[in-house]
């Protein structure tokens, strides 16, 4: 694991955006796996700044990790809406090159198969950006008895619903199912970059990267990824003993 500590969220976002910019400069048609949620907002702001300073997204291709089942792309809480509002609308990316699971497709098998096919056709993911849930989820791969493989539809756990309720008017408005890329797709990405900030992420980070590799903590599988970088602030790293982690 490559650990890049930061003093705070702003610095972590800046370092993560620089990491992504280096990827795009090195391979202009990179396939970026993108995440939503609170953690990457600062990264996307910095990437918009980088675009304004000359970074070219015209060849970049993206695949998002997940989408709520039942929300259309124009729903303000959908991940499609989030991506357009926070990033796509502000940069010169071609909308033909951005991909997000279709939350309105109720044909689960068809939607999952077509997303898997798409990732294959793109040649896999060059750089996958991740946040981490309080229960160790990555994408919406919730704690389980086995590691998932391809795209699938999940029942969100109560902790995840509660954590995401902050974006909805009422907790009961939070969708209970989501499409998500599987752990295998994430592990097959050539590089994986995780951002984690704040003391509320400290315990799960420690569990994921010092504890056993287990599907009960899905992020723990990243201990085995050959090119994994964690960018985290001091609060999130408070239980890390930097002398023993490598
Ligand atoms: C979002 C996603 C989730 C989030 C995780 C952390 O696309 O895949 O795994 O990364 O729930 O969310 P935040 O960043 O809001 O703490």
mmCIF file of C-alpha atoms and ligand atoms in Angstrom:
data_model
loop_
_atom_site.group_PDB
_atom_site.id
_atom_site.type_symbol
_atom_site.label_atom_id
_atom_site.label_comp_id
_atom_site.label_asym_id
_atom_site.label_seq_id
_atom_site.Cartn_x
_atom_site.Cartn_y
_atom_site.Cartn_z
ATOM 1 C CA UNK A 1 0.000 0.000 0.000
ATOM 2 C CA UNK A 2 1.105 3.498 -0.834
ATOM 3 C CA UNK A 3 -0.009 5.822 1.982
ATOM 4 C CA UNK A 4 -0.212 9.565 1.329
ATOM 5 C CA UNK A 5 -1.108 11.420 4.539
ATOM 6 C CA UNK A 6 -2.682 14.866 4.455
ATOM 7 C CA UNK A 7 -3.267 17.440 7.166
ATOM 8 C CA UNK A 8 -6.931 17.970 6.317
ATOM 9 C CA UNK A 9 -9.692 17.349 3.760
ATOM 10 C CA UNK A 10 -8.590 20.167 1.454
ATOM 11 C CA UNK A 11 -5.049 18.903 1.251
ATOM 12 C CA UNK A 12 -6.250 15.314 0.749
ATOM 13 C CA UNK A 13 -8.550 16.460 -2.083
ATOM 14 C CA UNK A 14 -5.713 18.397 -3.701
ATOM 15 C CA UNK A 15 -3.344 15.419 -3.538
ATOM 16 C CA UNK A 16 -5.994 13.045 -4.904
ATOM 17 C CA UNK A 17 -6.868 15.407 -7.774
ATOM 18 C CA UNK A 18 -3.169 15.680 -8.629
ATOM 19 C CA UNK A 19 -2.920 11.880 -8.639
ATOM 20 C CA UNK A 20 -5.822 11.672 -11.106
ATOM 21 C CA UNK A 21 -4.419 14.500 -13.251
ATOM 22 C CA UNK A 22 -1.092 12.649 -13.530
ATOM 23 C CA UNK A 23 -3.019 9.579 -14.712
ATOM 24 C CA UNK A 24 -4.851 11.595 -17.403
ATOM 25 C CA UNK A 25 -1.676 13.331 -18.557
ATOM 26 C CA UNK A 26 0.059 9.950 -18.848
ATOM 27 C CA UNK A 27 -2.838 8.323 -20.741
ATOM 28 C CA UNK A 28 -5.267 10.769 -22.293
ATOM 29 C CA UNK A 29 -7.971 8.130 -22.870
ATOM 30 C CA UNK A 30 -7.752 6.685 -19.351
ATOM 31 C CA UNK A 31 -10.732 4.773 -18.037
ATOM 32 C CA UNK A 32 -11.507 6.303 -14.653
ATOM 33 C CA UNK A 33 -13.723 4.462 -12.197
ATOM 34 C CA UNK A 34 -15.520 7.178 -10.247
ATOM 35 C CA UNK A 35 -17.201 7.362 -6.856
ATOM 36 C CA UNK A 36 -19.844 9.642 -5.402
ATOM 37 C CA UNK A 37 -20.670 10.568 -1.781
ATOM 38 C CA UNK A 38 -19.141 13.294 0.353
ATOM 39 C CA UNK A 39 -15.484 12.271 0.100
ATOM 40 C CA UNK A 40 -14.779 13.011 -3.599
ATOM 41 C CA UNK A 41 -16.560 16.401 -3.805
ATOM 42 C CA UNK A 42 -13.317 18.290 -3.095
ATOM 43 C CA UNK A 43 -11.441 16.176 -5.647
ATOM 44 C CA UNK A 44 -13.978 16.998 -8.350
ATOM 45 C CA UNK A 45 -13.721 20.717 -7.513
ATOM 46 C CA UNK A 46 -9.965 20.503 -7.961
ATOM 47 C CA UNK A 47 -10.314 18.583 -11.224
ATOM 48 C CA UNK A 48 -12.591 21.333 -12.549
ATOM 49 C CA UNK A 49 -9.859 23.837 -11.583
ATOM 50 C CA UNK A 50 -7.300 21.643 -13.356
ATOM 51 C CA UNK A 51 -9.499 21.611 -16.481
ATOM 52 C CA UNK A 52 -9.679 25.410 -16.388
ATOM 53 C CA UNK A 53 -5.887 25.427 -16.117
ATOM 54 C CA UNK A 54 -5.603 23.230 -19.250
ATOM 55 C CA UNK A 55 -6.161 19.564 -18.291
ATOM 56 C CA UNK A 56 -7.843 17.857 -21.246
ATOM 57 C CA UNK A 57 -10.691 15.425 -20.537
ATOM 58 C CA UNK A 58 -11.808 15.069 -24.163
ATOM 59 C CA UNK A 59 -10.591 11.472 -24.494
ATOM 60 C CA UNK A 60 -11.213 10.377 -20.892
ATOM 61 C CA UNK A 61 -13.743 7.616 -20.315
ATOM 62 C CA UNK A 62 -15.512 7.019 -17.009
ATOM 63 C CA UNK A 63 -17.491 4.291 -15.301
ATOM 64 C CA UNK A 64 -19.216 5.024 -12.030
ATOM 65 C CA UNK A 65 -19.242 2.554 -9.213
ATOM 66 C CA UNK A 66 -22.908 2.560 -8.419
ATOM 67 C CA UNK A 67 -26.404 3.986 -8.707
ATOM 68 C CA UNK A 68 -29.588 3.756 -6.658
ATOM 69 C CA UNK A 69 -32.251 1.501 -8.123
ATOM 70 C CA UNK A 70 -35.384 3.499 -8.891
ATOM 71 C CA UNK A 71 -33.805 6.927 -9.357
ATOM 72 C CA UNK A 72 -33.675 8.454 -12.836
ATOM 73 C CA UNK A 73 -30.643 10.469 -13.891
ATOM 74 C CA UNK A 74 -32.502 13.765 -13.395
ATOM 75 C CA UNK A 75 -33.404 12.914 -9.784
ATOM 76 C CA UNK A 76 -31.352 15.291 -7.575
ATOM 77 C CA UNK A 77 -30.215 12.422 -5.315
ATOM 78 C CA UNK A 78 -29.222 10.096 -8.145
ATOM 79 C CA UNK A 79 -25.532 9.508 -8.627
ATOM 80 C CA UNK A 80 -25.891 10.466 -12.283
ATOM 81 C CA UNK A 81 -27.162 13.893 -11.225
ATOM 82 C CA UNK A 82 -24.314 14.170 -8.690
ATOM 83 C CA UNK A 83 -21.702 13.404 -11.351
ATOM 84 C CA UNK A 84 -23.091 15.912 -13.825
ATOM 85 C CA UNK A 85 -23.449 18.616 -11.185
ATOM 86 C CA UNK A 86 -20.063 18.114 -9.526
ATOM 87 C CA UNK A 87 -17.913 17.262 -12.515
ATOM 88 C CA UNK A 88 -19.111 16.394 -16.008
ATOM 89 C CA UNK A 89 -20.980 19.626 -16.709
ATOM 90 C CA UNK A 90 -17.866 21.690 -15.902
ATOM 91 C CA UNK A 91 -15.227 19.896 -17.998
ATOM 92 C CA UNK A 92 -14.748 19.005 -21.681
ATOM 93 C CA UNK A 93 -15.601 15.320 -21.265
ATOM 94 C CA UNK A 94 -17.729 13.771 -24.012
ATOM 95 C CA UNK A 95 -21.033 12.581 -22.565
ATOM 96 C CA UNK A 96 -20.714 9.525 -24.840
ATOM 97 C CA UNK A 97 -17.739 8.551 -22.717
ATOM 98 C CA UNK A 98 -19.424 8.666 -19.301
ATOM 99 C CA UNK A 99 -21.135 5.585 -17.928
ATOM 100 C CA UNK A 100 -23.280 5.093 -14.841
ATOM 101 C CA UNK A 101 -25.552 2.109 -14.088
ATOM 102 C CA UNK A 102 -29.124 2.868 -15.170
ATOM 103 C CA UNK A 103 -31.153 3.054 -11.960
ATOM 104 C CA UNK A 104 -34.416 3.010 -13.886
ATOM 105 C CA UNK A 105 -33.710 -0.403 -15.427
ATOM 106 C CA UNK A 106 -35.718 -2.823 -13.306
ATOM 107 C CA UNK A 107 -34.387 -5.761 -15.288
ATOM 108 C CA UNK A 108 -31.580 -6.545 -12.862
ATOM 109 C CA UNK A 109 -29.924 -9.298 -14.890
ATOM 110 C CA UNK A 110 -29.921 -7.231 -18.054
ATOM 111 C CA UNK A 111 -28.562 -4.087 -16.370
ATOM 112 C CA UNK A 112 -25.778 -5.970 -14.564
ATOM 113 C CA UNK A 113 -24.768 -7.936 -17.661
ATOM 114 C CA UNK A 114 -24.661 -4.820 -19.817
ATOM 115 C CA UNK A 115 -22.514 -2.924 -17.270
ATOM 116 C CA UNK A 116 -20.091 -5.854 -17.048
ATOM 117 C CA UNK A 117 -19.933 -5.999 -20.848
ATOM 118 C CA UNK A 118 -19.284 -2.266 -21.010
ATOM 119 C CA UNK A 119 -16.370 -2.431 -18.554
ATOM 120 C CA UNK A 120 -14.920 -5.273 -20.643
ATOM 121 C CA UNK A 121 -15.345 -3.309 -23.882
ATOM 122 C CA UNK A 122 -13.552 -0.331 -22.337
ATOM 123 C CA UNK A 123 -10.624 -2.639 -21.616
ATOM 124 C CA UNK A 124 -11.028 -2.485 -17.830
ATOM 125 C CA UNK A 125 -10.397 0.374 -15.438
ATOM 126 C CA UNK A 126 -7.081 2.243 -15.340
ATOM 127 C CA UNK A 127 -7.695 4.100 -12.092
ATOM 128 C CA UNK A 128 -10.520 3.414 -9.674
ATOM 129 C CA UNK A 129 -11.397 6.108 -7.142
ATOM 130 C CA UNK A 130 -13.031 4.909 -3.913
ATOM 131 C CA UNK A 131 -14.446 6.223 -0.667
ATOM 132 C CA UNK A 132 -15.091 3.876 2.255
ATOM 133 C CA UNK A 133 -18.327 3.310 4.153
ATOM 134 C CA UNK A 134 -18.393 3.135 7.961
ATOM 135 C CA UNK A 135 -18.992 -0.600 7.698
ATOM 136 C CA UNK A 136 -16.131 -1.068 5.244
ATOM 137 C CA UNK A 137 -18.188 -1.073 2.076
ATOM 138 C CA UNK A 138 -16.603 -0.035 -1.208
ATOM 139 C CA UNK A 139 -18.968 0.873 -4.000
ATOM 140 C CA UNK A 140 -22.108 -0.619 -2.500
ATOM 141 C CA UNK A 141 -20.425 -3.925 -1.758
ATOM 142 C CA UNK A 142 -21.750 -4.364 1.735
ATOM 143 C CA UNK A 143 -20.288 -6.688 4.409
ATOM 144 C CA UNK A 144 -21.041 -10.244 3.387
ATOM 145 C CA UNK A 145 -19.884 -13.825 3.615
ATOM 146 C CA UNK A 146 -18.124 -13.675 0.251
ATOM 147 C CA UNK A 147 -16.424 -11.155 -2.014
ATOM 148 C CA UNK A 148 -18.622 -10.167 -4.954
ATOM 149 C CA UNK A 149 -17.488 -10.396 -8.550
ATOM 150 C CA UNK A 150 -19.316 -8.496 -11.294
ATOM 151 C CA UNK A 151 -22.026 -5.838 -11.261
ATOM 152 C CA UNK A 152 -24.956 -6.784 -9.080
ATOM 153 C CA UNK A 153 -27.956 -5.375 -7.262
ATOM 154 C CA UNK A 154 -27.664 -5.051 -3.482
ATOM 155 C CA UNK A 155 -30.016 -4.489 -0.586
ATOM 156 C CA UNK A 156 -28.458 -1.569 1.269
ATOM 157 C CA UNK A 157 -27.777 -2.160 4.949
ATOM 158 C CA UNK A 158 -29.420 -0.054 7.638
ATOM 159 C CA UNK A 159 -26.069 1.680 8.439
ATOM 160 C CA UNK A 160 -25.653 2.702 4.809
ATOM 161 C CA UNK A 161 -29.241 3.929 4.556
ATOM 162 C CA UNK A 162 -28.730 5.987 7.735
ATOM 163 C CA UNK A 163 -25.408 7.394 6.467
ATOM 164 C CA UNK A 164 -26.984 8.405 3.142
ATOM 165 C CA UNK A 165 -30.162 9.798 4.691
ATOM 166 C CA UNK A 166 -28.383 13.164 5.062
ATOM 167 C CA UNK A 167 -28.931 13.748 1.349
ATOM 168 C CA UNK A 168 -32.684 13.034 1.431
ATOM 169 C CA UNK A 169 -35.576 14.820 3.071
ATOM 170 C CA UNK A 170 -36.586 11.737 5.062
ATOM 171 C CA UNK A 171 -34.734 8.498 5.812
ATOM 172 C CA UNK A 172 -37.661 6.625 4.265
ATOM 173 C CA UNK A 173 -36.892 8.361 0.944
ATOM 174 C CA UNK A 174 -33.496 6.631 0.679
ATOM 175 C CA UNK A 175 -33.726 3.858 -1.909
ATOM 176 C CA UNK A 176 -33.184 0.424 -0.390
ATOM 177 C CA UNK A 177 -31.453 -1.132 -3.395
ATOM 178 C CA UNK A 178 -28.546 -0.119 -5.596
ATOM 179 C CA UNK A 179 -26.587 -1.362 -8.560
ATOM 180 C CA UNK A 180 -22.894 -1.634 -7.854
ATOM 181 C CA UNK A 181 -19.749 -2.798 -9.536
ATOM 182 C CA UNK A 182 -18.402 -5.932 -7.898
ATOM 183 C CA UNK A 183 -15.223 -6.340 -5.869
ATOM 184 C CA UNK A 184 -13.601 -8.259 -8.727
ATOM 185 C CA UNK A 185 -13.935 -5.240 -11.045
ATOM 186 C CA UNK A 186 -12.396 -3.007 -8.400
ATOM 187 C CA UNK A 187 -9.546 -5.444 -7.805
ATOM 188 C CA UNK A 188 -8.926 -5.705 -11.551
ATOM 189 C CA UNK A 189 -8.429 -1.936 -11.880
ATOM 190 C CA UNK A 190 -4.783 -1.231 -12.670
ATOM 191 C CA UNK A 191 -4.604 1.370 -9.890
ATOM 192 C CA UNK A 192 -6.930 2.009 -6.974
ATOM 193 C CA UNK A 193 -7.042 5.308 -5.095
ATOM 194 C CA UNK A 194 -9.037 5.664 -1.875
ATOM 195 C CA UNK A 195 -9.786 8.923 -0.115
ATOM 196 C CA UNK A 196 -10.847 8.892 3.537
ATOM 197 C CA UNK A 197 -11.088 11.906 5.810
ATOM 198 C CA UNK A 198 -12.426 12.680 9.263
ATOM 199 C CA UNK A 199 -12.337 10.884 12.598
ATOM 200 C CA UNK A 200 -15.518 8.978 11.763
ATOM 201 C CA UNK A 201 -13.477 6.970 9.225
ATOM 202 C CA UNK A 202 -10.607 6.185 11.623
ATOM 203 C CA UNK A 203 -11.903 2.915 13.087
ATOM 204 C CA UNK A 204 -12.949 1.373 9.807
ATOM 205 C CA UNK A 205 -9.679 2.346 8.110
ATOM 206 C CA UNK A 206 -7.759 0.638 10.875
ATOM 207 C CA UNK A 207 -9.976 -2.453 10.692
ATOM 208 C CA UNK A 208 -9.698 -2.610 6.892
ATOM 209 C CA UNK A 209 -5.930 -2.252 6.651
ATOM 210 C CA UNK A 210 -4.635 -3.760 9.906
ATOM 211 C CA UNK A 211 -7.271 -6.449 10.381
ATOM 212 C CA UNK A 212 -7.800 -9.719 8.507
ATOM 213 C CA UNK A 213 -8.830 -9.732 4.863
ATOM 214 C CA UNK A 214 -12.473 -10.708 5.063
ATOM 215 C CA UNK A 215 -15.690 -10.076 3.117
ATOM 216 C CA UNK A 216 -17.127 -8.850 6.422
ATOM 217 C CA UNK A 217 -14.964 -5.764 5.775
ATOM 218 C CA UNK A 218 -15.070 -5.518 1.969
ATOM 219 C CA UNK A 219 -12.344 -2.831 1.772
ATOM 220 C CA UNK A 220 -9.891 -5.218 3.465
ATOM 221 C CA UNK A 221 -9.408 -6.986 0.096
ATOM 222 C CA UNK A 222 -7.456 -3.904 -1.017
ATOM 223 C CA UNK A 223 -4.582 -5.160 1.160
ATOM 224 C CA UNK A 224 -3.991 -7.534 -1.758
ATOM 225 C CA UNK A 225 -4.186 -4.935 -4.538
ATOM 226 C CA UNK A 226 -0.756 -4.508 -6.181
ATOM 227 C CA UNK A 227 -1.174 -0.763 -6.833
ATOM 228 C CA UNK A 228 -3.314 0.675 -4.068
ATOM 229 C CA UNK A 229 -2.929 4.233 -2.747
ATOM 230 C CA UNK A 230 -4.691 5.606 0.321
ATOM 231 C CA UNK A 231 -4.917 9.366 0.731
ATOM 232 C CA UNK A 232 -6.253 10.189 4.170
ATOM 233 C CA UNK A 233 -6.157 13.057 6.614
ATOM 234 C CA UNK A 234 -4.627 12.930 10.087
ATOM 235 C CA UNK A 235 -7.984 12.415 11.770
ATOM 236 C CA UNK A 236 -8.773 9.354 9.666
ATOM 237 C CA UNK A 237 -5.247 8.026 10.239
ATOM 238 C CA UNK A 238 -5.298 8.473 14.025
ATOM 239 C CA UNK A 239 -5.130 4.700 14.720
ATOM 240 C CA UNK A 240 -2.520 4.011 12.059
ATOM 241 C CA UNK A 241 0.946 3.218 13.252
ATOM 242 C CA UNK A 242 2.853 4.517 10.292
ATOM 243 C CA UNK A 243 5.944 2.563 11.325
ATOM 244 C CA UNK A 244 4.360 -0.819 10.864
ATOM 245 C CA UNK A 245 2.201 -0.333 7.782
ATOM 246 C CA UNK A 246 3.844 -0.737 4.427
HETATM 247 C C1 LIG B 1 -20.235 6.071 -3.596
HETATM 248 C C2 LIG B 1 -19.769 4.836 -3.013
HETATM 249 C C3 LIG B 1 -19.681 4.622 -1.543
HETATM 250 C C4 LIG B 1 -19.042 5.783 -0.799
HETATM 251 C C5 LIG B 1 -19.010 5.501 0.700
HETATM 252 C C6 LIG B 1 -18.416 6.652 1.479
HETATM 253 O O1 LIG B 1 -20.211 5.993 -5.010
HETATM 254 O O2 LIG B 1 -19.464 3.961 -3.750
HETATM 255 O O3 LIG B 1 -18.962 3.450 -1.302
HETATM 256 O O4 LIG B 1 -17.735 5.969 -1.280
HETATM 257 O O5 LIG B 1 -20.310 5.265 1.156
HETATM 258 O O6 LIG B 1 -19.272 7.750 1.383
HETATM 259 P P1 LIG B 1 -18.842 9.206 1.888
HETATM 260 O O7 LIG B 1 -17.742 9.651 1.004
HETATM 261 O O8 LIG B 1 -20.085 10.038 1.722
HETATM 262 O O9 LIG B 1 -18.409 9.046 3.300
#
